[in-house]
CSV table of C-alpha atoms and ligand atoms in Angstrom, one decimal:
chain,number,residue,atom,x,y,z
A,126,UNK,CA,0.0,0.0,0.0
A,127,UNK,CA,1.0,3.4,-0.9
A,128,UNK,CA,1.1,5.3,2.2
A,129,UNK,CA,3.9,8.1,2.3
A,130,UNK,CA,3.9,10.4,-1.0
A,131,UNK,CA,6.6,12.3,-2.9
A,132,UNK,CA,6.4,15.5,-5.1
A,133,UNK,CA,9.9,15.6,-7.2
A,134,UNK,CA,10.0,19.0,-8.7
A,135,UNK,CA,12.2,19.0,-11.5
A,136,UNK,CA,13.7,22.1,-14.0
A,137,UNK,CA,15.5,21.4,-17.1
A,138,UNK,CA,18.5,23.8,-17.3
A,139,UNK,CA,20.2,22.2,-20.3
A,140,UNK,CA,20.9,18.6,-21.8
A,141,UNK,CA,19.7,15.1,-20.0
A,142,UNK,CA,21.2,15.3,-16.3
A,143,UNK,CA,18.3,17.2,-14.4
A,144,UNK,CA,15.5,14.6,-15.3
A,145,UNK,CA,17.7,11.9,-16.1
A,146,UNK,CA,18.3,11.9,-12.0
A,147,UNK,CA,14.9,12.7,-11.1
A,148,UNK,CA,13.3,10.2,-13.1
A,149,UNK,CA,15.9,7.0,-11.6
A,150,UNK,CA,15.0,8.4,-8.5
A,151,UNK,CA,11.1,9.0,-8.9
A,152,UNK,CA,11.6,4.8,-10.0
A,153,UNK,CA,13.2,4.2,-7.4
A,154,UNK,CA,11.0,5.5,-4.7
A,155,UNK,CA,7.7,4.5,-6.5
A,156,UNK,CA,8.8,0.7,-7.4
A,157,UNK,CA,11.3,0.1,-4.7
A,158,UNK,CA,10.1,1.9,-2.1
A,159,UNK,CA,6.4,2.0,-2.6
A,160,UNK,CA,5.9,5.7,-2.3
A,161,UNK,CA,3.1,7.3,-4.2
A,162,UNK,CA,5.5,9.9,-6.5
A,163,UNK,CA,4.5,12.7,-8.4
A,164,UNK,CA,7.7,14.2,-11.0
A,165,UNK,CA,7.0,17.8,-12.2
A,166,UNK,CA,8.7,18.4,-15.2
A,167,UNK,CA,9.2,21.6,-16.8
A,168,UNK,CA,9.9,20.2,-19.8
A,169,UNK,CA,7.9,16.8,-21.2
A,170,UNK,CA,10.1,17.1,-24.4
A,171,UNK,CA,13.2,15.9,-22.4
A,172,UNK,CA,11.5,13.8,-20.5
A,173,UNK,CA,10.6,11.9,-23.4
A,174,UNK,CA,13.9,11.3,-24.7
A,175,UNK,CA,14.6,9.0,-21.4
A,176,UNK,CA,11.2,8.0,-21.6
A,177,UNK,CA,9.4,7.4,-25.6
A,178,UNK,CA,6.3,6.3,-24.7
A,179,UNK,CA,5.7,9.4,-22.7
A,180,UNK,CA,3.3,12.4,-24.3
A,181,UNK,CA,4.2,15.9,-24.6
A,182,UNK,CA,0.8,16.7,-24.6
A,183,UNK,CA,-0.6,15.6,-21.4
A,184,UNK,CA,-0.7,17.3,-18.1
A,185,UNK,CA,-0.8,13.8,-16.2
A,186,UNK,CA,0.4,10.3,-16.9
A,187,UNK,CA,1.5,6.9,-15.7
A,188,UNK,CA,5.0,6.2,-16.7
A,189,UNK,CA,6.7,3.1,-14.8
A,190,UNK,CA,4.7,3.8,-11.6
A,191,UNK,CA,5.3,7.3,-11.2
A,192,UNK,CA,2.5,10.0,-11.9
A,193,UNK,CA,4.5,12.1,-14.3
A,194,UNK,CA,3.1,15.7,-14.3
A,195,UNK,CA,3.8,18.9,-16.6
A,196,UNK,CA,4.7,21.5,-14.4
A,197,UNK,CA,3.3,24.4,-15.8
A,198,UNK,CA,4.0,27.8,-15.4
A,199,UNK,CA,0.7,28.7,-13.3
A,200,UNK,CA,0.6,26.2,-11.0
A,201,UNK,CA,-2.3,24.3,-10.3
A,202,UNK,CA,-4.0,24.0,-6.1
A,203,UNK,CA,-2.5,20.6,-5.2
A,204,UNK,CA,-2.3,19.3,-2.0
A,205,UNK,CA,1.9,18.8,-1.1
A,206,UNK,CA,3.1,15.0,-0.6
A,207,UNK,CA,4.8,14.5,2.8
A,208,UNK,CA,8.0,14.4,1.3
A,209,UNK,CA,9.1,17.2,-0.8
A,210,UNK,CA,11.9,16.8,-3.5
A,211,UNK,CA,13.5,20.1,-4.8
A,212,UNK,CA,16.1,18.7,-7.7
A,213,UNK,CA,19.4,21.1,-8.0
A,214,UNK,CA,18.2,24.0,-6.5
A,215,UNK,CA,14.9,24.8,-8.6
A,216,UNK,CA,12.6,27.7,-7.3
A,217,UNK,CA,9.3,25.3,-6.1
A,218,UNK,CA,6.3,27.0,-6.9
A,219,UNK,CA,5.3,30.1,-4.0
A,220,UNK,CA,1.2,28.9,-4.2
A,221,UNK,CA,2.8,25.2,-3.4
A,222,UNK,CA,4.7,26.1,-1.0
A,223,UNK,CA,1.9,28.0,0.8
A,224,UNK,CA,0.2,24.7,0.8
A,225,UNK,CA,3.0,23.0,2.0
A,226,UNK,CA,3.4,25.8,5.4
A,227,UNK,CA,-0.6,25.1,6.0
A,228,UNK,CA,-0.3,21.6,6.4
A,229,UNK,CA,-1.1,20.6,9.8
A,230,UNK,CA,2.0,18.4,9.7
A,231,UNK,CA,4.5,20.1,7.5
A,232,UNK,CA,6.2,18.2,4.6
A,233,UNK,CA,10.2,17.2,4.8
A,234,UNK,CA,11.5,19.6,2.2
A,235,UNK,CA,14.9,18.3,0.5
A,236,UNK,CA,16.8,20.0,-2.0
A,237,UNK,CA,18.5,17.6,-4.0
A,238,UNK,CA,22.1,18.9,-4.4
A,239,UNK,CA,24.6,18.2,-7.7
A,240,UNK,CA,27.2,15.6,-7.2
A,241,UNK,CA,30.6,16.7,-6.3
A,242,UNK,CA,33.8,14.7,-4.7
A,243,UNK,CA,34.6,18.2,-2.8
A,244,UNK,CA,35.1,18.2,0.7
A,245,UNK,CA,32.8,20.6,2.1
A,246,UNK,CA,30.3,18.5,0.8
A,247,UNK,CA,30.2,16.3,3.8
A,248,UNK,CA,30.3,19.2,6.2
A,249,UNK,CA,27.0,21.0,4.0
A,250,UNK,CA,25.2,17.7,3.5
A,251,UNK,CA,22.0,17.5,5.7
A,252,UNK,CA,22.4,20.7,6.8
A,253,UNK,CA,18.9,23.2,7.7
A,254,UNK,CA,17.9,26.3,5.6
A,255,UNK,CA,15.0,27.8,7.6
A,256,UNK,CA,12.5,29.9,5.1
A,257,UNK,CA,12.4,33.3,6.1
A,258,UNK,CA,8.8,34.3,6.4
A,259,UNK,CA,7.3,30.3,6.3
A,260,UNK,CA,7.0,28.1,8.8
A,261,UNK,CA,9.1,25.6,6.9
A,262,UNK,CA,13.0,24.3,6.9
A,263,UNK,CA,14.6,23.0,3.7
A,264,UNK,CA,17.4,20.7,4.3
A,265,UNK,CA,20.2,20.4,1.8
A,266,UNK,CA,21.0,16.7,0.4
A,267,UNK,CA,24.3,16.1,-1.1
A,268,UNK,CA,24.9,12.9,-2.9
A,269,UNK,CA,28.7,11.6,-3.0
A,270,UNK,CA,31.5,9.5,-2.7
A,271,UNK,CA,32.0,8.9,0.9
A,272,UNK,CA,30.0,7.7,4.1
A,273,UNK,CA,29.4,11.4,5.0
A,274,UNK,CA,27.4,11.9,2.2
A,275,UNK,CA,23.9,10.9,0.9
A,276,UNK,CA,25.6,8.6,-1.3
A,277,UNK,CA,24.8,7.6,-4.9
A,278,UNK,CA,21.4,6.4,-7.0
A,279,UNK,CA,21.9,2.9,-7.3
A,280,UNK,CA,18.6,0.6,-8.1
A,281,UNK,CA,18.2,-2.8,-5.4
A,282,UNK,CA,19.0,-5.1,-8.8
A,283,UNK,CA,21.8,-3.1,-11.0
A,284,UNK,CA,25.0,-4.8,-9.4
A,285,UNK,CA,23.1,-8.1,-10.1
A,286,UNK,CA,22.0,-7.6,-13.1
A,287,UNK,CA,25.4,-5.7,-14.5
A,288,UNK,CA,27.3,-9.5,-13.0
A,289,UNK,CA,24.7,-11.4,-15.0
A,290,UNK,CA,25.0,-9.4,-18.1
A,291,UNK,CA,28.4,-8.8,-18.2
A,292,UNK,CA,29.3,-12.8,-17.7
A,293,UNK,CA,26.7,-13.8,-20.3
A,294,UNK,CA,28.5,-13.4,-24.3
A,295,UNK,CA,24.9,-14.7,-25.5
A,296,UNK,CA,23.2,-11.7,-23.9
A,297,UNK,CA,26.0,-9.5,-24.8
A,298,UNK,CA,25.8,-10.6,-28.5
A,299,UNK,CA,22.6,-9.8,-28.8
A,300,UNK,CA,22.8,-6.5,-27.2
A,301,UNK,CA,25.2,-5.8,-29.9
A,302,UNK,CA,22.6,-7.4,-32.7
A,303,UNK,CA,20.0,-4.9,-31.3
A,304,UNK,CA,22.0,-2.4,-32.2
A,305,UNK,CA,22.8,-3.3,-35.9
A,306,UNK,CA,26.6,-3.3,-34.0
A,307,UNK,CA,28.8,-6.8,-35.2
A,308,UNK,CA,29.5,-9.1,-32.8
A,309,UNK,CA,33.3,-8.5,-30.8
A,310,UNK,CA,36.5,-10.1,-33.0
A,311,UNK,CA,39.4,-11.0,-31.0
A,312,UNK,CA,41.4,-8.4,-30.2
A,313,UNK,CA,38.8,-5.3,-30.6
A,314,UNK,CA,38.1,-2.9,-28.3
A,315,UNK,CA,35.0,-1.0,-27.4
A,316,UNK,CA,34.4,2.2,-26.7
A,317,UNK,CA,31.5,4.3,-26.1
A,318,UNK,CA,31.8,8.1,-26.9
A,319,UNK,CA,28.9,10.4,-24.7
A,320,UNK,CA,30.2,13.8,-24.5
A,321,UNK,CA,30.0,17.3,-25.2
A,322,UNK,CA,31.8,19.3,-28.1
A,323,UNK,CA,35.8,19.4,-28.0
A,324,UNK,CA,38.4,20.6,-29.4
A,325,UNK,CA,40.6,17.7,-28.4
A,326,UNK,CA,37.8,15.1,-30.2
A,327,UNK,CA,39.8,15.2,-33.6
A,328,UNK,CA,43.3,14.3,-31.6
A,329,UNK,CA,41.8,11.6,-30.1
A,330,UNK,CA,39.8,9.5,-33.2
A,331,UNK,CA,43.3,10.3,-35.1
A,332,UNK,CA,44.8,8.3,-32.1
A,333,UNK,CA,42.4,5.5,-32.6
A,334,UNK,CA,42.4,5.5,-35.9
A,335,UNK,CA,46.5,5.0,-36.1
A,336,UNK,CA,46.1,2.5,-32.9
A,337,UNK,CA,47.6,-1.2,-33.0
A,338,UNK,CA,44.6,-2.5,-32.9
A,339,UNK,CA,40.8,-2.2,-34.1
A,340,UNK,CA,39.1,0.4,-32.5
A,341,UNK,CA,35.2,0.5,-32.4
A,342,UNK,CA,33.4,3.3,-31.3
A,343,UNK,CA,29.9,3.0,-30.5
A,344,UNK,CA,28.5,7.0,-30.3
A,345,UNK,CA,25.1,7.8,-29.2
A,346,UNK,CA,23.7,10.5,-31.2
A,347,UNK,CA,24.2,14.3,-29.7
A,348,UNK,CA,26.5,17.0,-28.9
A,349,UNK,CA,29.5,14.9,-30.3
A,350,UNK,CA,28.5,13.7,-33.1
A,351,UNK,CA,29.3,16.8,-35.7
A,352,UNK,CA,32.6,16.8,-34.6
A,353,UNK,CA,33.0,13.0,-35.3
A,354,UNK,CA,30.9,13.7,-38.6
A,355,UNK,CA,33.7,16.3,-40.1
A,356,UNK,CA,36.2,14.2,-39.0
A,357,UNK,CA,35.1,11.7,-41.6
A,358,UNK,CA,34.5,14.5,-44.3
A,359,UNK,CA,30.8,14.2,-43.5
A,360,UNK,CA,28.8,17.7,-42.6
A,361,UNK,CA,26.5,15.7,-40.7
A,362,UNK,CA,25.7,12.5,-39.4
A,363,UNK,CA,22.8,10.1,-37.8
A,364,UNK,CA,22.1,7.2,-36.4
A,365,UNK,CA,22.6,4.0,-38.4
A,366,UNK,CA,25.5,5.8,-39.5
A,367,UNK,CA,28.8,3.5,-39.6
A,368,UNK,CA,32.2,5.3,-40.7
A,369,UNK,CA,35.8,3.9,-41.1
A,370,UNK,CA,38.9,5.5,-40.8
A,371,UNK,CA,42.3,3.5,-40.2
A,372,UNK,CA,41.7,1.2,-37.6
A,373,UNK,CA,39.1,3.2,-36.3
A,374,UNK,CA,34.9,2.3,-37.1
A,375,UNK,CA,32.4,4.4,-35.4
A,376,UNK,CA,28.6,3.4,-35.4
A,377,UNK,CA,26.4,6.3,-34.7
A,378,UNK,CA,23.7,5.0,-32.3
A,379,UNK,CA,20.2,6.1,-31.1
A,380,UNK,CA,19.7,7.7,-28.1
A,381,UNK,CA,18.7,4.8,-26.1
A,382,UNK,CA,17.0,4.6,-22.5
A,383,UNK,CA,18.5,4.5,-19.1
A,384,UNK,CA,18.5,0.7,-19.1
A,385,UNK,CA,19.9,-0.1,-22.6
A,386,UNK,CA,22.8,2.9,-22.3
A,387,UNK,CA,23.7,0.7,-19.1
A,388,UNK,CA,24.1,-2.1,-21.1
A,389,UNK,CA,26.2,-0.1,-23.8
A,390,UNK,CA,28.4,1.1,-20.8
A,391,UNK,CA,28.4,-2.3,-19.2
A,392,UNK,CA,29.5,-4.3,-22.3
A,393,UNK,CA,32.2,-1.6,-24.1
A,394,UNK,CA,35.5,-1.7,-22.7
A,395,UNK,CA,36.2,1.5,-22.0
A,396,UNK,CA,33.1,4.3,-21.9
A,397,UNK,CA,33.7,8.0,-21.9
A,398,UNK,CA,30.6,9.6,-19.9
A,399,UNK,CA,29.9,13.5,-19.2
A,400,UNK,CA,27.8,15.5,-16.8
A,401,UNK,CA,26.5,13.5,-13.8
A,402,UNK,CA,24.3,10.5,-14.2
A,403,UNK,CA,26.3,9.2,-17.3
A,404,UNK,CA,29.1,9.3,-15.0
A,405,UNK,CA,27.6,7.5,-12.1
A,406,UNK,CA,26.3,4.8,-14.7
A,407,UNK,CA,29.9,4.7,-15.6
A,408,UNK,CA,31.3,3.7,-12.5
A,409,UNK,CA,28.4,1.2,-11.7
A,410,UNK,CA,29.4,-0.4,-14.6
A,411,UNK,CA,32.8,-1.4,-13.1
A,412,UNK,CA,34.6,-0.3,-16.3
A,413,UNK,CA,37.5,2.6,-17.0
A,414,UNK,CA,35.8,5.4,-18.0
A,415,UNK,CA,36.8,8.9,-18.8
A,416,UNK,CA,34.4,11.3,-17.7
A,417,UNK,CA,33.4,14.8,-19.0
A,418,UNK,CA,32.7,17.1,-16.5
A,419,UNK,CA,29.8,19.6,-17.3
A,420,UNK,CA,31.6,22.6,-18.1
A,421,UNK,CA,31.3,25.9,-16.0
A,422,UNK,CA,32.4,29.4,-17.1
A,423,UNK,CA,34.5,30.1,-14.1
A,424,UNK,CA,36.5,27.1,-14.3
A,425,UNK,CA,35.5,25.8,-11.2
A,426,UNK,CA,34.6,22.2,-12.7
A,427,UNK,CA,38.1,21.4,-13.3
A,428,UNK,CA,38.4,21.6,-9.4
A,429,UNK,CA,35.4,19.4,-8.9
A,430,UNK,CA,37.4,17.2,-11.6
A,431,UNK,CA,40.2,17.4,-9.5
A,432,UNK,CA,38.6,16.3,-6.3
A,433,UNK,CA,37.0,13.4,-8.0
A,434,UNK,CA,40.2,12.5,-9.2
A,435,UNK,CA,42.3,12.2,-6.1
A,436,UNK,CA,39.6,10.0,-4.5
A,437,UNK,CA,39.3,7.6,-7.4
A,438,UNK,CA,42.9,8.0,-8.0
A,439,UNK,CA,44.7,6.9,-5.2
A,440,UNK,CA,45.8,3.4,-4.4
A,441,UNK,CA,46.7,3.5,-7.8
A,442,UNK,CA,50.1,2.9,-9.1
A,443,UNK,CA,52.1,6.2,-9.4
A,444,UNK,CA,52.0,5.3,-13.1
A,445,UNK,CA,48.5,4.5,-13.5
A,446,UNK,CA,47.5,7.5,-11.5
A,447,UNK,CA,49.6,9.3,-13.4
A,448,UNK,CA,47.9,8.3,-17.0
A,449,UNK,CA,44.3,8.6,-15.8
A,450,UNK,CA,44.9,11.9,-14.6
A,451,UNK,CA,46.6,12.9,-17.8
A,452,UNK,CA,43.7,11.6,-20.4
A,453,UNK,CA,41.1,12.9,-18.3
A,454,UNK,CA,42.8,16.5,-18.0
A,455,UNK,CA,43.7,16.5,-21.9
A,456,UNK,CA,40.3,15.1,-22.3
A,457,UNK,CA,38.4,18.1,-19.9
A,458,UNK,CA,40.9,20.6,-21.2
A,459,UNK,CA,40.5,20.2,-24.8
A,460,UNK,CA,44.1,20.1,-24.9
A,461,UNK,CA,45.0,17.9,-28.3
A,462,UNK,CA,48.7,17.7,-27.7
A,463,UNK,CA,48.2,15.5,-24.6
A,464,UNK,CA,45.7,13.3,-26.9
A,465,UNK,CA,47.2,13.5,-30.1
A,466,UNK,CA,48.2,10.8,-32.6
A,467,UNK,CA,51.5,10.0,-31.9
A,468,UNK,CA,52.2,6.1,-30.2
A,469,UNK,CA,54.8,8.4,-28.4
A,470,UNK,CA,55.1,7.2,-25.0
A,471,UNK,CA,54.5,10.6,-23.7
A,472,UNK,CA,50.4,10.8,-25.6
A,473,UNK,CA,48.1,10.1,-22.9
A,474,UNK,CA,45.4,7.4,-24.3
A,475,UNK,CA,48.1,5.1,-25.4
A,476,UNK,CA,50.1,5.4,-21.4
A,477,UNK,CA,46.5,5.0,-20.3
A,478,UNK,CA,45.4,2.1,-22.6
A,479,UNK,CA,48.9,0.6,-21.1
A,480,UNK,CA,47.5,0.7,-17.4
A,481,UNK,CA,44.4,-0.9,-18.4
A,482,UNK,CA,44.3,-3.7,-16.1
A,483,UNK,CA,45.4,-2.2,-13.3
A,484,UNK,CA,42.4,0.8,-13.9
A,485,UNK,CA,40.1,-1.9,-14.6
A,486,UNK,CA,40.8,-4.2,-11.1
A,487,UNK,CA,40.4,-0.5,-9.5
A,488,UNK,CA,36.6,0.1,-11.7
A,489,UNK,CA,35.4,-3.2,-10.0
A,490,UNK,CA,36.5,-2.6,-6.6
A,491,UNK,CA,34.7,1.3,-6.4
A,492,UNK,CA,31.9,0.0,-7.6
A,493,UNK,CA,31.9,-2.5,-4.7
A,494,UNK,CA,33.0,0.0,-2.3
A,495,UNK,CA,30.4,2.8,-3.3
A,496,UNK,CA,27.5,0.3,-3.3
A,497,UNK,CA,27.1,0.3,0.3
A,498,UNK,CA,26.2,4.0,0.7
A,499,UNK,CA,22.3,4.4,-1.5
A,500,UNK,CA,21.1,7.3,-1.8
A,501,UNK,CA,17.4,6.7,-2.0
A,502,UNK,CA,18.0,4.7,1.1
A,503,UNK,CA,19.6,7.4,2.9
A,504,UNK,CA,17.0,9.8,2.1
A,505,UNK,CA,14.1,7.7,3.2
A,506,UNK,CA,16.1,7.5,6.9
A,507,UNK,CA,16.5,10.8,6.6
A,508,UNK,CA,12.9,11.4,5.7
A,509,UNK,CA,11.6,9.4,8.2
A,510,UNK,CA,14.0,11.2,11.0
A,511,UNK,CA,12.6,14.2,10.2
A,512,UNK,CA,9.5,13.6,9.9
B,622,TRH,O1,23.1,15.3,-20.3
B,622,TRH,P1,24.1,15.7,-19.4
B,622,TRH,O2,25.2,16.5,-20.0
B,622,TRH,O3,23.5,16.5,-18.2
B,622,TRH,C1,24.1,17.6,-17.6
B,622,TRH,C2,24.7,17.1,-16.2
B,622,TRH,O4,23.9,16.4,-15.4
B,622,TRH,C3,25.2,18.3,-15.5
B,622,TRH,O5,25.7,18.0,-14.2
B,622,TRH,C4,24.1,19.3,-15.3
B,622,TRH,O6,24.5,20.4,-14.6
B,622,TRH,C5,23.6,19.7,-16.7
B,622,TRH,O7,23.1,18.5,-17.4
B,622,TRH,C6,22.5,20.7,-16.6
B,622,TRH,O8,24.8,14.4,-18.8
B,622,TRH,P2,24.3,13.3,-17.7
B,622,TRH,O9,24.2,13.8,-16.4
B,622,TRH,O10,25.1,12.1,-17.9
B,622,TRH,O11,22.8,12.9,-18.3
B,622,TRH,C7,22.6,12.1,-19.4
B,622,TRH,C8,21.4,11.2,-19.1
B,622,TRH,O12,21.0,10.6,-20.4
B,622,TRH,C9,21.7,10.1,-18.2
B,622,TRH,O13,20.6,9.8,-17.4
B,622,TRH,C10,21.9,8.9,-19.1
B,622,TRH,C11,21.0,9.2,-20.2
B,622,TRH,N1,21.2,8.6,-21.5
B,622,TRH,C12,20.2,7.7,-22.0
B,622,TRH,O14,19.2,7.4,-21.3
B,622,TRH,N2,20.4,7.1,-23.2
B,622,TRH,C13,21.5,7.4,-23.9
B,622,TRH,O15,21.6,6.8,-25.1
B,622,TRH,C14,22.5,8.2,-23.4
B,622,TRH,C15,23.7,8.5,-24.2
B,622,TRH,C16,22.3,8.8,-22.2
């Protein structure tokens, strides 16, 4: 029975992060947790690139479990849910929050904070943000990497499932028949491309296309793919499309959902990610990965970079440190020379490629280590403290 209800508010700033979190975690509460949920969304059109069968049109639909609603900008009288879920800092609605001051027994009010490896997130996390003129508190909740943090999204099943798939070349093949991709030949490697535009993207197909051995790149259709177009001598590109150069082939893929682009990271080799969630996927699926962070004007994401970093950096060999630090700085900086073509022992994807073992024993063991700290679990305790 569904007793305790959620109201996920949810603006979309820019690209797939905002709603790609707030719908795992509306999922997650509704089917896992058997809260009643209710995800406003700003923006349906988004929405329905995670979600197909969802329609821009409606104000109110089913999807999964979860009552997904159009949040619209004059809001309409609801009555709040007993748990209230700001995502990253969006302004709720003033009528709703009216509502939510005359309940006899006021809601728990969370804002949802970005992910960040910083250390003043543990020292921020939980902490109280009285309203000024309501009778209300919001409390700040910072997902993260250690124990004094809310933790990360991470479904009851994934782990599980990841093993299961990831031991299974029958399930694997057919992932890769699903996607009109050719089954893996001996000595191939896999790598899926998400990211943003760079000026360190040409550097890095040259060095694939001149490596020792056959590179495949599967690349999900978006931000990256005009730059990988041009670099074939195509103005554009789209999915289906499949280009060689060298010993590089690239297949341009569709923008899949949440589940299947966990497959894709879970059976590649190596996955570059971006932004948050892709990220977080990325380390579930126990994998190196090379992770574009979501660019800020002032810079300050290649601090956030370097946090993350140190703390999935170390234990590492000096050397393997070294070369993860060195593609992932090239990688965030744009910075070609550090990437570029050369075998030279000095380029960083070849040094990196060359620690590859060692990276991958440390992908499987932070994925075990971070699985004990869930973030929806840690919010329902905190929900219910507060309460
Ligand atoms: O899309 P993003 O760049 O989102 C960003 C970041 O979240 C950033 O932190 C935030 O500040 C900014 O938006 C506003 O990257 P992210 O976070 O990885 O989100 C992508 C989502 O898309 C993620 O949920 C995975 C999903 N996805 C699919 O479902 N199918 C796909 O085929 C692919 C490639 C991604």
């Amino acid at each position: 029975m569904r007793n305790e209800s959620c109201d996920i508010f949810c603006n979309v700033v820019d690209n797939y992060g905002d709603i790609g979190v707030c719908w795992r975690l509306a999922r997650q509460l509704a089917n896992e947790h058997g809260l009643a949920v209710r995800l406003w969304v700003d923006d349906l059109a988004s929405f329905r690139r995670l979600y197909p069968e969802a329609d821009v049109a409606l104000e109110r639909q089913l999807c999964r479990g979860v009552e997904v609603r159009h949040w619209p900008a004059a809001f309409p009288a609801v009555e709040p849910a007993d748990l209230v879920i700001e995502a990253f800092a969006c302004k709720l609605p003033p009528g709703y929050m009216t509502a939510m001051a005359a309940r006899e027994r006021k809601p728990v009010w969370l804002n949802l904070e970005y992910l960040s490896a910083e250390d003043w997130v543990e020292g921020c996390h939980k902490l109280p943000s009285p309203h000024p003129s309501l009778p209300l508190t919001k409390y700040f909740f910072f997902p993260g990497f250690t124990e004094r943090t809310g933790g990360l999204l991470l479904e009851r099943d994934l782990l599980a499932r990841r093993d299961a798939f990831q031991s299974n070349d029958g399930a694997q093949q057919r992932y890769w028949h699903s996607l009109g991709v050719p089954e893996l030949q001996a000595g191939e490697l896999r790598v899926s491309l998400f990211g943003y535009e760079n000026p360190a993207m040409e550097a890095l197909l040259q060095a694939w296309e001149l490596s020792d051995q056959p590179v495949t790149c599967l690349l999900p259709e978006g931000r990256s793919l005009p730059q990988v177009a041009v670099f074939f001598g195509h103005p554009a590109g789209k999915t289906g499309d499949i280009w060689q150069r060298g010993n590089l082939r690239v297949h341009v893929l569709p923008f899949v959902e949440q589940e299947r682009y966990d497959e894709l990271l879970w059976a590649c080799d190596i996955n570059f990610v971006r932004g948050e969630d892709s990220c977080v996927r990325a380390q579930w699926a126990a994998k190196p990965f090379i992770w574009q962070i979501y660019p800020q004007h002032d810079g300050v994401h290649l601090e956030k970079l370097q946090a993350f970093m140190n703390l999935y950096c170390s234990g590492l060999s000096q050397q393997a440190s070294q070369a993860v630090q060195a593609l992932w700085l090239g990688w965030n900086r744009g910075d070609s020379a550090r990437l570029a073509a050369s075998t030279d022992s000095g380029q960083a994807w070849p040094v990196f490629l060359s620690c590859r073992e060692e990276v991958q024993a440390r992908a499987r063991d932070w994925a075990q280590r971070l699985a004990g700290n869930n973030l929806a679990l840690n919010l329902l305790d905190f929900f219910h403290q507060v309460a």
